[in-house]
Structure formats: C-alpha cells, structure tokens
C-alpha cells in the first residue's frame, strides 16, 4: 500500500505551528495606547509631566499587552537597577524567612525589589554570589553576618552602593550594620541561668568554624559563667542541619556521659525542642531537675507541651531596619552611610528556666 492509500488516522492529530516571537517594545505600547513612544517611556519610568488620563491609558495598554520594561537598557543610563541583593546563608534555616519578610514589607512600598542569593555558609560561595549580583549594579546589598573573605569585603567596599550587614553587631562593618550583639545575648542567658540556681551546665551546639554568631554567643555565655566562678561541665557538638532529631541525639549523648547536669543550653530552638521532647519521654522533671534554653524564639514551637526558654533575636525588626537604610540611601544622593542599628535581644524564661 502506498502512502497515498494509507487509511486516515483513527484519533485526533496535533500539528505544531512554530511561532516566531519577538519581545514587545515601546512601539507596541505606543500603537496600542495611541501616544508617542517618548510619552510611553516617560509614563513607564514615572518621569515627566504626563496627564493622569494619558498615564492611565498607557498603563492599561502595557498591562493588556503584558509589556515589561527593559530594565537593563535603563540601567545603562542610570548605572543602577531597582534591585536589592539580599545574601543569606540558608533557605532551610527557619531564622531567615522572618528577616526576608521584614525586608519585603519595607521595600514593597518603594520601587525596589529584593533578589535572593544563598551562600550555604561557605565564604567561596559568598564571593561568587556577590560577584554575580553586583555585576547587575543593584541599588543596595543586604548581607548576613560580618565575617567574610577579604575578596568579598573588597567587592562590597568598592561597590559604591549602600551595604548593610545584618544579624550581628560584634565586629567592624564594611558600611552599615543592623543586628544584635550575640556576645551580649550569651551573657544575658548565662546570667538568667545562674540567677535561677543552676550550676552544672552543659552546652549543645554546632561545630563553629563558620557559624560565627553561635560562636560569639558561646563566648559571651562562658564569659558570664567565668565571672560567676562556674565552668561548663560538658559540651556536645554536631555537624549538618539542626532539628528535633539532632536535639534528641545530642541530649541523649551528653546526659549519658554527664548525668549530673542540671541545665542544657542549646545554640538554637530546634535542637532545644528535640532535647525537651527526649527528656519528657524519659520522665526527667523540667525545670526542677533539668532546665534548658535555646535561642531565636521560633514560633513553630508554640504548640509543644512546654514553652522553651529562649531569646528573641529580633529577626523581622532587623530586616525592616536594613531595608529602610537601603531605601533611604538609594533615593538620596550624597548619603554618607555608616549607620549602626543595635537591637536588644529579648529573653523569654518560658517553662524551662524556672525552678519550682
């Protein structure tokens, strides 16, 4: 049977018709709205004296067409795009969403938009992220922490834009900084533990070559203990991500090794919550026989059987303050910078730091 004699197909036939698509231009919006390309440009850049009726007609046409302005072309003239680079160590850590929400809540009232970069706590990855983000000439940079490589510091120092280092104020910033003193937070927690009568204290946290803020909290914590004539009775460290499971494992290990501990201080709330659940299952009386505390004040833990003693690290407030600095300086020529916003961590005793 020749191909001309083949029977017709029994089912539907789908034919593809390749389309040649081109990006929309100002001319398309001009033709759709009936005004000149120059007027369209002024409307979309929010520049110039354009009547309200004309502005509304242009914006309606652009919206109907799905036109998005070419920001790169505008950046060639202004040397800036309306983006704020936000560089954080992790997306899985529950600490950072609140920071990002704080940043977004302030920037949504401006022309600025945050864009995220993630470093995974690796200095070399931070260098790569900053290099790529700064190459787009953002209007500002918000970056977590103060400790970074000299290459990263040089890029930030010479960027010519507002730079706000966040989450920590124990150190020298490149430009501006917003955060809490983690050494102070550690001292405050140690004093609360001492005042409650605990003396055999264990610390549970991550191995800290790159977790600088946790290291500073531990330094402040041990400084306050030393001033009271108390030394840490034991320490347990872990690698990898934190969580309930990790907290249970560490708590079991440290209590089996040093069973006479009367207080456990965790570097974060998730590990502390896991330790609390382990102790409750084992019938350990909290806080009478064993007190415990974490750090960060994670709302996720509000449904647990007991409220873990912790410290609010002011995450949302930090994001809001950093975004305000960038927004104000991005819109003001000649701003000198160097702002330093120091927030006070807030101690919550909960149910685990009160002896009955």
Tab-separated table of C-alpha atoms in Angstrom:
chain	number	residue	atom	x	y	z
A	1	UNK	CA	0.000	0.000	0.000
A	2	UNK	CA	1.401	3.387	-0.979
A	3	UNK	CA	1.405	6.276	1.415
A	4	UNK	CA	-1.410	7.837	-0.631
A	5	UNK	CA	-3.560	4.798	0.166
A	6	UNK	CA	-2.984	4.765	3.958
A	7	UNK	CA	-6.236	4.932	5.948
A	8	UNK	CA	-6.953	8.154	7.846
A	9	UNK	CA	-5.817	8.167	11.449
A	10	UNK	CA	-8.375	6.936	13.936
A	11	UNK	CA	-7.659	9.605	16.592
A	12	UNK	CA	-7.055	13.312	16.723
A	13	UNK	CA	-3.943	14.688	15.093
A	14	UNK	CA	-1.997	17.514	16.706
A	15	UNK	CA	0.014	19.694	14.379
A	16	UNK	CA	2.614	22.120	15.675
A	17	UNK	CA	2.902	25.500	14.065
A	18	UNK	CA	6.136	27.106	15.162
A	19	UNK	CA	5.644	30.768	16.049
A	20	UNK	CA	8.249	33.445	15.769
A	21	UNK	CA	8.012	35.503	18.917
A	22	UNK	CA	9.693	38.824	19.484
A	23	UNK	CA	9.874	40.862	22.664
A	24	UNK	CA	7.376	43.666	22.969
A	25	UNK	CA	8.746	47.161	22.540
A	26	UNK	CA	7.755	50.710	23.396
A	27	UNK	CA	6.364	50.979	19.858
A	28	UNK	CA	3.825	48.233	20.603
A	29	UNK	CA	2.609	50.098	23.682
A	30	UNK	CA	2.653	53.350	21.724
A	31	UNK	CA	0.451	51.920	18.981
A	32	UNK	CA	-1.919	50.298	21.481
A	33	UNK	CA	-2.339	53.440	23.548
A	34	UNK	CA	-2.253	55.995	20.718
A	35	UNK	CA	0.530	58.131	22.196
A	36	UNK	CA	4.163	58.660	21.233
A	37	UNK	CA	6.957	56.329	22.273
A	38	UNK	CA	8.541	59.178	24.237
A	39	UNK	CA	5.338	59.621	26.252
A	40	UNK	CA	5.151	55.872	26.871
A	41	UNK	CA	8.740	55.924	28.110
A	42	UNK	CA	8.029	58.824	30.482
A	43	UNK	CA	4.974	57.054	31.882
A	44	UNK	CA	6.719	53.724	32.415
A	45	UNK	CA	9.720	55.384	34.050
A	46	UNK	CA	7.414	57.616	36.109
A	47	UNK	CA	9.153	60.672	34.720
A	48	UNK	CA	7.960	63.871	33.121
A	49	UNK	CA	4.735	65.832	33.045
A	50	UNK	CA	2.045	63.478	31.734
A	51	UNK	CA	-1.679	63.903	32.313
A	52	UNK	CA	-3.476	61.411	34.528
A	53	UNK	CA	-5.711	60.303	31.646
A	54	UNK	CA	-2.733	59.641	29.356
A	55	UNK	CA	-0.839	57.825	32.105
A	56	UNK	CA	-3.836	55.593	32.784
A	57	UNK	CA	-4.244	54.814	29.072
A	58	UNK	CA	-0.566	53.891	28.673
A	59	UNK	CA	-0.508	51.707	31.789
A	60	UNK	CA	-3.704	49.948	30.726
A	61	UNK	CA	-2.254	49.222	27.275
A	62	UNK	CA	1.018	47.940	28.744
A	63	UNK	CA	-0.853	45.688	31.159
A	64	UNK	CA	-3.114	44.293	28.448
A	65	UNK	CA	-0.134	43.553	26.198
A	66	UNK	CA	1.926	42.071	29.054
A	67	UNK	CA	4.728	44.527	28.389
A	68	UNK	CA	7.675	44.515	30.830
A	69	UNK	CA	10.177	47.383	30.506
A	70	UNK	CA	13.780	46.551	29.698
A	71	UNK	CA	15.473	47.484	32.939
A	72	UNK	CA	18.926	46.703	31.585
A	73	UNK	CA	18.567	49.440	28.997
A	74	UNK	CA	17.600	51.865	31.739
A	75	UNK	CA	20.474	50.710	33.882
A	76	UNK	CA	22.945	51.604	31.117
A	77	UNK	CA	21.916	55.203	31.560
A	78	UNK	CA	21.481	55.254	35.336
A	79	UNK	CA	24.171	52.663	36.281
A	80	UNK	CA	21.615	51.122	38.672
A	81	UNK	CA	18.672	48.728	38.608
A	82	UNK	CA	15.879	48.787	41.165
A	83	UNK	CA	17.006	45.546	42.777
A	84	UNK	CA	18.342	44.970	46.280
A	85	UNK	CA	20.674	41.992	46.633
A	86	UNK	CA	19.821	40.009	49.781
A	87	UNK	CA	22.501	37.438	50.595
A	88	UNK	CA	21.734	34.839	53.275
A	89	UNK	CA	23.436	31.600	54.351
A	90	UNK	CA	20.441	29.247	54.050
A	91	UNK	CA	16.865	28.884	52.853
A	92	UNK	CA	16.191	25.865	55.078
A	93	UNK	CA	17.070	27.660	58.329
A	94	UNK	CA	13.846	28.982	59.906
A	95	UNK	CA	15.692	32.087	61.094
A	96	UNK	CA	15.877	33.781	57.708
A	97	UNK	CA	12.265	33.837	56.387
A	98	UNK	CA	11.342	36.399	59.054
A	99	UNK	CA	14.307	38.561	58.045
A	100	UNK	CA	13.236	38.372	54.404
A	101	UNK	CA	9.630	39.193	55.339
A	102	UNK	CA	10.848	42.273	57.179
A	103	UNK	CA	12.866	43.389	54.163
A	104	UNK	CA	9.980	42.783	51.768
A	105	UNK	CA	7.448	44.615	53.939
A	106	UNK	CA	9.502	47.813	53.685
A	107	UNK	CA	10.583	47.539	50.050
A	108	UNK	CA	7.078	46.800	48.747
A	109	UNK	CA	6.255	50.471	49.305
A	110	UNK	CA	9.155	51.510	47.052
A	111	UNK	CA	10.306	50.785	43.512
A	112	UNK	CA	12.954	48.433	44.906
A	113	UNK	CA	12.650	44.651	44.728
A	114	UNK	CA	14.696	42.148	46.767
A	115	UNK	CA	16.537	39.330	44.990
A	116	UNK	CA	17.991	36.429	46.987
A	117	UNK	CA	21.373	34.780	46.921
A	118	UNK	CA	22.294	31.804	49.134
A	119	UNK	CA	25.830	31.043	50.325
A	120	UNK	CA	25.377	27.791	52.341
A	121	UNK	CA	27.734	29.300	54.936
A	122	UNK	CA	30.673	28.960	52.506
A	123	UNK	CA	32.940	32.015	52.020
A	124	UNK	CA	33.833	30.990	48.460
A	125	UNK	CA	30.149	30.712	47.565
A	126	UNK	CA	29.520	34.144	49.065
A	127	UNK	CA	32.248	35.571	46.816
A	128	UNK	CA	30.561	34.027	43.777
A	129	UNK	CA	27.084	35.243	44.756
A	130	UNK	CA	28.281	38.787	45.449
A	131	UNK	CA	30.247	38.933	42.187
A	132	UNK	CA	27.215	37.915	40.126
A	133	UNK	CA	24.769	40.149	41.996
A	134	UNK	CA	26.987	43.205	41.994
A	135	UNK	CA	27.558	42.810	38.247
A	136	UNK	CA	23.883	43.757	37.789
A	137	UNK	CA	24.520	47.049	39.623
A	138	UNK	CA	21.788	46.724	42.282
A	139	UNK	CA	20.642	49.708	44.312
A	140	UNK	CA	21.883	48.135	47.542
A	141	UNK	CA	23.118	44.980	49.259
A	142	UNK	CA	21.846	43.382	52.466
A	143	UNK	CA	24.108	40.533	53.559
A	144	UNK	CA	24.040	38.328	56.663
A	145	UNK	CA	26.955	38.416	59.071
A	146	UNK	CA	30.137	40.457	59.466
A	147	UNK	CA	32.833	37.833	58.882
A	148	UNK	CA	33.750	37.313	55.221
A	149	UNK	CA	36.738	36.944	52.940
A	150	UNK	CA	38.835	39.957	52.018
A	151	UNK	CA	37.706	39.497	48.416
A	152	UNK	CA	34.064	39.815	49.439
A	153	UNK	CA	34.828	42.812	51.629
A	154	UNK	CA	36.660	44.497	48.774
A	155	UNK	CA	33.737	43.980	46.379
A	156	UNK	CA	31.295	45.421	48.915
A	157	UNK	CA	33.593	48.284	49.887
A	158	UNK	CA	34.098	49.359	46.274
A	159	UNK	CA	30.535	48.800	45.053
A	160	UNK	CA	29.528	52.429	45.504
A	161	UNK	CA	26.084	51.437	46.813
A	162	UNK	CA	24.520	51.062	50.283
A	163	UNK	CA	25.760	47.897	52.001
A	164	UNK	CA	24.024	46.707	55.180
A	165	UNK	CA	25.443	43.737	57.075
A	166	UNK	CA	22.786	42.215	59.293
A	167	UNK	CA	22.159	39.845	62.234
A	168	UNK	CA	25.344	40.784	64.127
A	169	UNK	CA	26.991	43.902	65.545
A	170	UNK	CA	30.034	42.315	67.201
A	171	UNK	CA	32.609	43.492	64.686
A	172	UNK	CA	33.516	46.122	62.095
A	173	UNK	CA	31.117	46.542	59.160
A	174	UNK	CA	32.064	47.442	55.605
A	175	UNK	CA	29.404	50.163	55.656
A	176	UNK	CA	26.235	49.895	57.774
A	177	UNK	CA	25.125	47.153	60.133
A	178	UNK	CA	21.893	46.124	61.852
A	179	UNK	CA	21.546	43.375	64.427
A	180	UNK	CA	22.022	42.240	67.980
A	181	UNK	CA	25.168	41.603	69.966
A	182	UNK	CA	25.429	37.833	70.182
A	183	UNK	CA	28.019	38.108	72.931
A	184	UNK	CA	25.502	40.126	74.929
A	185	UNK	CA	22.822	37.529	74.201
A	186	UNK	CA	25.084	34.790	75.553
A	187	UNK	CA	25.872	36.785	78.688
A	188	UNK	CA	22.196	37.562	79.306
A	189	UNK	CA	21.240	33.895	79.053
A	190	UNK	CA	24.074	32.802	81.337
A	191	UNK	CA	23.058	35.326	83.979
A	192	UNK	CA	19.435	34.172	83.883
A	193	UNK	CA	20.560	30.558	84.330
A	194	UNK	CA	22.863	31.472	87.226
A	195	UNK	CA	20.142	33.549	88.892
A	196	UNK	CA	17.811	30.529	88.762
A	197	UNK	CA	20.278	28.460	90.769
A	198	UNK	CA	21.685	26.111	88.119
A	199	UNK	CA	25.378	25.263	88.355
A	200	UNK	CA	26.106	22.063	86.358
A	201	UNK	CA	25.621	23.459	82.882
A	202	UNK	CA	26.125	21.801	79.514
A	203	UNK	CA	26.252	23.431	76.076
A	204	UNK	CA	24.943	21.787	72.899
A	205	UNK	CA	25.604	23.368	69.500
A	206	UNK	CA	27.116	23.145	66.042
A	207	UNK	CA	30.789	22.852	65.256
A	208	UNK	CA	31.534	26.514	64.721
A	209	UNK	CA	34.286	27.303	62.208
A	210	UNK	CA	31.715	29.102	60.022
A	211	UNK	CA	28.837	29.696	62.460
A	212	UNK	CA	30.286	32.923	63.800
A	213	UNK	CA	27.152	34.155	65.562
A	214	UNK	CA	26.778	30.912	67.552
A	215	UNK	CA	30.466	31.105	68.450
A	216	UNK	CA	30.047	34.647	69.789
A	217	UNK	CA	27.050	33.624	71.875
A	218	UNK	CA	29.068	30.819	73.418
A	219	UNK	CA	31.942	33.235	74.130
A	220	UNK	CA	29.583	35.636	75.903
A	221	UNK	CA	27.959	32.740	77.733
A	222	UNK	CA	31.228	31.326	79.070
A	223	UNK	CA	32.497	34.819	79.966
A	224	UNK	CA	29.488	35.329	82.235
A	225	UNK	CA	29.900	31.863	83.772
A	226	UNK	CA	33.590	32.526	84.411
A	227	UNK	CA	32.727	35.794	86.149
A	228	UNK	CA	30.495	33.782	88.499
A	229	UNK	CA	33.176	31.154	89.106
A	230	UNK	CA	31.375	28.499	87.050
A	231	UNK	CA	32.792	26.423	84.190
A	232	UNK	CA	30.873	24.477	81.557
A	233	UNK	CA	30.506	20.924	82.846
A	234	UNK	CA	30.263	19.384	79.353
A	235	UNK	CA	29.746	20.237	75.678
A	236	UNK	CA	28.237	18.352	72.747
A	237	UNK	CA	28.735	19.435	69.139
A	238	UNK	CA	27.115	18.323	65.888
A	239	UNK	CA	27.572	18.730	62.146
A	240	UNK	CA	24.911	19.284	59.497
A	241	UNK	CA	21.453	20.747	59.875
A	242	UNK	CA	19.653	21.284	63.154
A	243	UNK	CA	16.281	19.814	64.082
A	244	UNK	CA	14.287	17.823	66.616
A	245	UNK	CA	16.117	14.601	65.776
A	246	UNK	CA	19.534	16.197	66.172
A	247	UNK	CA	18.489	17.698	69.507
A	248	UNK	CA	17.337	14.322	70.804
A	249	UNK	CA	20.591	12.636	69.765
A	250	UNK	CA	22.798	15.279	71.381
A	251	UNK	CA	20.751	15.379	74.570
A	252	UNK	CA	20.906	11.622	74.977
A	253	UNK	CA	24.665	11.637	74.371
A	254	UNK	CA	25.506	14.422	76.825
A	255	UNK	CA	23.249	13.101	79.599
A	256	UNK	CA	24.612	9.576	79.275
A	257	UNK	CA	28.128	10.979	79.500
A	258	UNK	CA	27.446	13.538	82.268
A	259	UNK	CA	24.238	12.529	84.075
A	260	UNK	CA	24.533	15.107	86.878
A	261	UNK	CA	23.991	18.123	84.593
A	262	UNK	CA	21.221	20.387	85.810
A	263	UNK	CA	20.947	22.701	82.777
A	264	UNK	CA	21.312	22.377	78.989
A	265	UNK	CA	21.902	25.449	76.815
A	266	UNK	CA	21.293	24.827	73.087
A	267	UNK	CA	22.598	27.024	70.300
A	268	UNK	CA	19.134	27.118	68.697
A	269	UNK	CA	15.493	26.396	69.482
A	270	UNK	CA	15.010	23.428	67.147
A	271	UNK	CA	17.706	21.380	68.842
A	272	UNK	CA	16.414	22.538	72.225
A	273	UNK	CA	12.897	21.399	71.382
A	274	UNK	CA	14.201	17.975	70.403
A	275	UNK	CA	16.070	17.772	73.692
A	276	UNK	CA	12.958	18.765	75.602
A	277	UNK	CA	10.883	16.022	73.974
A	278	UNK	CA	13.579	13.462	74.765
A	279	UNK	CA	13.651	14.493	78.441
A	280	UNK	CA	9.869	14.456	78.777
A	281	UNK	CA	9.766	10.920	77.352
A	282	UNK	CA	12.424	9.837	79.850
A	283	UNK	CA	10.454	11.279	82.764
A	284	UNK	CA	13.023	13.948	83.613
A	285	UNK	CA	11.416	16.764	85.594
A	286	UNK	CA	11.772	20.087	83.746
A	287	UNK	CA	12.776	22.585	85.057
A	288	UNK	CA	13.203	21.180	88.586
A	289	UNK	CA	15.813	18.502	87.828
A	290	UNK	CA	16.973	19.812	84.450
A	291	UNK	CA	16.494	23.276	82.997
A	292	UNK	CA	17.020	24.089	79.336
A	293	UNK	CA	17.077	27.019	76.934
A	294	UNK	CA	17.544	27.681	73.242
A	295	UNK	CA	17.929	30.704	71.013
A	296	UNK	CA	15.918	32.504	68.293
A	297	UNK	CA	12.295	32.371	69.559
A	298	UNK	CA	10.867	30.221	66.737
A	299	UNK	CA	7.047	30.484	66.545
A	300	UNK	CA	6.872	26.913	65.239
A	301	UNK	CA	7.482	25.662	68.776
A	302	UNK	CA	4.449	27.330	70.343
A	303	UNK	CA	2.452	24.073	70.230
A	304	UNK	CA	4.910	21.998	72.277
A	305	UNK	CA	3.941	20.666	75.741
A	306	UNK	CA	6.217	23.243	77.395
A	307	UNK	CA	7.479	26.631	76.290
A	308	UNK	CA	11.230	26.509	75.838
A	309	UNK	CA	13.219	29.314	77.428
A	310	UNK	CA	14.764	31.259	74.587
A	311	UNK	CA	15.838	34.636	73.289
A	312	UNK	CA	14.164	36.626	70.527
A	313	UNK	CA	16.868	37.697	68.066
A	314	UNK	CA	14.707	40.494	66.535
A	315	UNK	CA	14.785	38.971	63.068
A	316	UNK	CA	11.890	40.848	61.473
A	317	UNK	CA	12.991	44.151	63.010
A	318	UNK	CA	16.477	43.587	61.608
A	319	UNK	CA	15.090	43.062	58.094
A	320	UNK	CA	12.884	46.152	58.325
A	321	UNK	CA	15.684	48.406	59.587
A	322	UNK	CA	18.121	47.182	56.920
A	323	UNK	CA	15.599	47.746	54.131
A	324	UNK	CA	14.844	51.264	55.367
A	325	UNK	CA	18.539	52.156	55.265
A	326	UNK	CA	18.872	50.923	51.685
A	327	UNK	CA	15.636	52.584	50.533
A	328	UNK	CA	16.510	55.941	52.077
A	329	UNK	CA	20.057	55.991	50.775
A	330	UNK	CA	19.161	54.692	47.325
A	331	UNK	CA	16.865	57.674	46.866
A	332	UNK	CA	19.232	60.297	48.265
A	333	UNK	CA	22.441	61.386	46.544
A	334	UNK	CA	25.446	62.023	48.723
A	335	UNK	CA	24.283	59.939	51.691
A	336	UNK	CA	27.291	59.158	53.851
A	337	UNK	CA	26.153	55.801	55.254
A	338	UNK	CA	27.764	54.035	58.167
A	339	UNK	CA	24.517	53.577	60.100
A	340	UNK	CA	24.686	51.220	63.076
A	341	UNK	CA	21.404	49.910	64.473
A	342	UNK	CA	21.857	47.806	67.623
A	343	UNK	CA	18.739	45.974	68.788
A	344	UNK	CA	18.313	44.376	72.205
A	345	UNK	CA	17.621	40.605	72.313
A	346	UNK	CA	14.568	39.714	74.378
A	347	UNK	CA	14.790	36.920	76.963
A	348	UNK	CA	11.784	34.632	77.458
A	349	UNK	CA	12.001	32.341	80.505
A	350	UNK	CA	9.202	30.061	79.316
A	351	UNK	CA	8.539	26.918	81.333
A	352	UNK	CA	12.066	25.513	81.304
A	353	UNK	CA	14.055	28.162	83.184
A	354	UNK	CA	12.039	28.453	86.395
A	355	UNK	CA	12.623	26.235	89.378
A	356	UNK	CA	9.518	25.462	91.423
